[in-house]
Tab-separated table of C-alpha atoms in Angstrom:
chain	number	residue	atom	x	y	z
A	291	UNK	CA	-0.024	-0.040	-0.007
A	292	UNK	CA	2.853	2.410	0.713
A	293	UNK	CA	4.180	1.909	-2.778
A	294	UNK	CA	0.908	3.241	-4.241
A	295	UNK	CA	1.118	6.410	-2.143
A	296	UNK	CA	-0.928	9.048	-3.960
A	297	UNK	CA	-3.414	6.544	-5.351
A	298	UNK	CA	-3.952	5.109	-1.880
A	299	UNK	CA	-4.785	8.592	-0.541
A	300	UNK	CA	-7.234	9.345	-3.358
A	301	UNK	CA	-9.166	6.058	-3.289
A	302	UNK	CA	-8.039	3.724	-0.510
A	303	UNK	CA	-10.839	1.157	-1.092
A	304	UNK	CA	-9.958	0.693	-4.750
A	305	UNK	CA	-6.262	0.343	-3.976
A	306	UNK	CA	-6.915	-2.137	-1.197
A	307	UNK	CA	-9.071	-4.237	-3.525
A	308	UNK	CA	-6.308	-4.122	-6.147
A	309	UNK	CA	-3.686	-5.192	-3.632
A	310	UNK	CA	-5.860	-8.047	-2.313
A	311	UNK	CA	-6.459	-9.218	-5.847
A	312	UNK	CA	-2.702	-9.320	-6.516
A	313	UNK	CA	-2.144	-11.236	-3.286
A	314	UNK	CA	-4.802	-13.769	-4.164
A	315	UNK	CA	-3.245	-14.205	-7.632
A	316	UNK	CA	0.207	-14.866	-6.177
A	317	UNK	CA	-1.241	-17.273	-3.643
A	318	UNK	CA	-3.120	-19.190	-6.352
A	319	UNK	CA	0.040	-19.400	-8.506
A	320	UNK	CA	2.000	-20.641	-5.502
A	321	UNK	CA	-0.532	-23.403	-4.717
A	322	UNK	CA	-0.718	-24.402	-8.393
A	323	UNK	CA	3.103	-24.757	-8.525
A	324	UNK	CA	3.046	-26.879	-5.355
A	325	UNK	CA	0.362	-29.080	-6.770
A	326	UNK	CA	2.363	-29.570	-9.960
A	327	UNK	CA	5.427	-30.669	-7.953
A	328	UNK	CA	3.534	-32.975	-5.641
A	329	UNK	CA	4.388	-36.666	-6.016
A	330	UNK	CA	1.787	-39.258	-6.736
A	331	UNK	CA	1.219	-42.102	-4.236
A	332	UNK	CA	3.282	-44.497	-6.401
A	333	UNK	CA	6.134	-42.014	-6.676
A	334	UNK	CA	6.183	-41.486	-2.941
A	335	UNK	CA	6.228	-45.227	-2.313
A	336	UNK	CA	9.070	-45.666	-4.793
A	337	UNK	CA	10.996	-42.838	-3.238
A	338	UNK	CA	10.634	-44.285	0.218
A	339	UNK	CA	11.872	-47.725	-0.942
A	340	UNK	CA	14.712	-46.118	-2.924
A	341	UNK	CA	15.885	-44.186	0.147
A	342	UNK	CA	15.849	-47.400	2.222
A	343	UNK	CA	17.911	-49.233	-0.405
A	344	UNK	CA	20.328	-46.446	-1.251
A	345	UNK	CA	24.047	-46.971	-1.300
A	346	UNK	CA	25.519	-46.748	2.163
A	347	UNK	CA	29.160	-47.411	1.348
A	348	UNK	CA	30.101	-43.763	1.838
A	349	UNK	CA	28.587	-43.630	5.314
A	350	UNK	CA	25.352	-44.023	7.197
A	351	UNK	CA	23.907	-42.465	10.290
A	352	UNK	CA	22.693	-44.950	12.861
A	353	UNK	CA	20.752	-44.498	16.112
A	354	UNK	CA	20.708	-47.176	18.760
A	355	UNK	CA	17.944	-47.281	21.347
A	356	UNK	CA	17.784	-49.571	24.322
A	357	UNK	CA	14.465	-50.070	26.019
A	358	UNK	CA	14.779	-50.505	29.720
A	359	UNK	CA	11.449	-52.189	30.284
A	360	UNK	CA	10.647	-53.961	33.461
A	361	UNK	CA	8.431	-56.962	33.494
A	362	UNK	CA	5.479	-55.096	35.025
A	363	UNK	CA	5.521	-52.586	32.181
A	364	UNK	CA	5.510	-55.328	29.563
A	365	UNK	CA	2.354	-56.613	31.122
A	366	UNK	CA	0.577	-53.574	29.644
A	367	UNK	CA	-0.314	-54.461	26.042
A	368	UNK	CA	-0.516	-50.702	25.238
A	369	UNK	CA	3.232	-50.233	25.852
A	370	UNK	CA	4.253	-53.292	23.886
A	371	UNK	CA	2.028	-52.230	20.992
A	372	UNK	CA	3.471	-48.737	20.923
A	373	UNK	CA	7.040	-50.123	20.820
A	374	UNK	CA	6.148	-52.487	17.962
A	375	UNK	CA	4.461	-49.721	16.003
A	376	UNK	CA	7.477	-47.445	16.463
A	377	UNK	CA	9.821	-50.160	15.227
A	378	UNK	CA	7.784	-50.939	12.141
A	379	UNK	CA	7.250	-47.252	11.317
A	380	UNK	CA	10.887	-46.308	11.410
A	381	UNK	CA	12.161	-49.729	10.035
A	382	UNK	CA	13.879	-50.564	13.257
A	383	UNK	CA	15.275	-53.982	14.054
A	384	UNK	CA	14.395	-55.279	17.452
A	385	UNK	CA	16.888	-57.378	19.220
């Protein structure tokens, strides 16, 4: 609005409508570009598999977690279920 100084003083409603129209146009173009770049479900699945099977000869980052679970905690199926879901989600190997 400041860029349109004299016009904004003469007819602020018209200038505001013009500015809002430009903002909406830029937003619509931005969303269209994002939609064009979006991967399909098959492409996302392939990308996930490709990342899991990528070459790790140059180096790989590994995290090791140790669950200190007492026998009374394992008696709760909720806890065991959450651990199993976490392991499957992040392709962890339980051992």
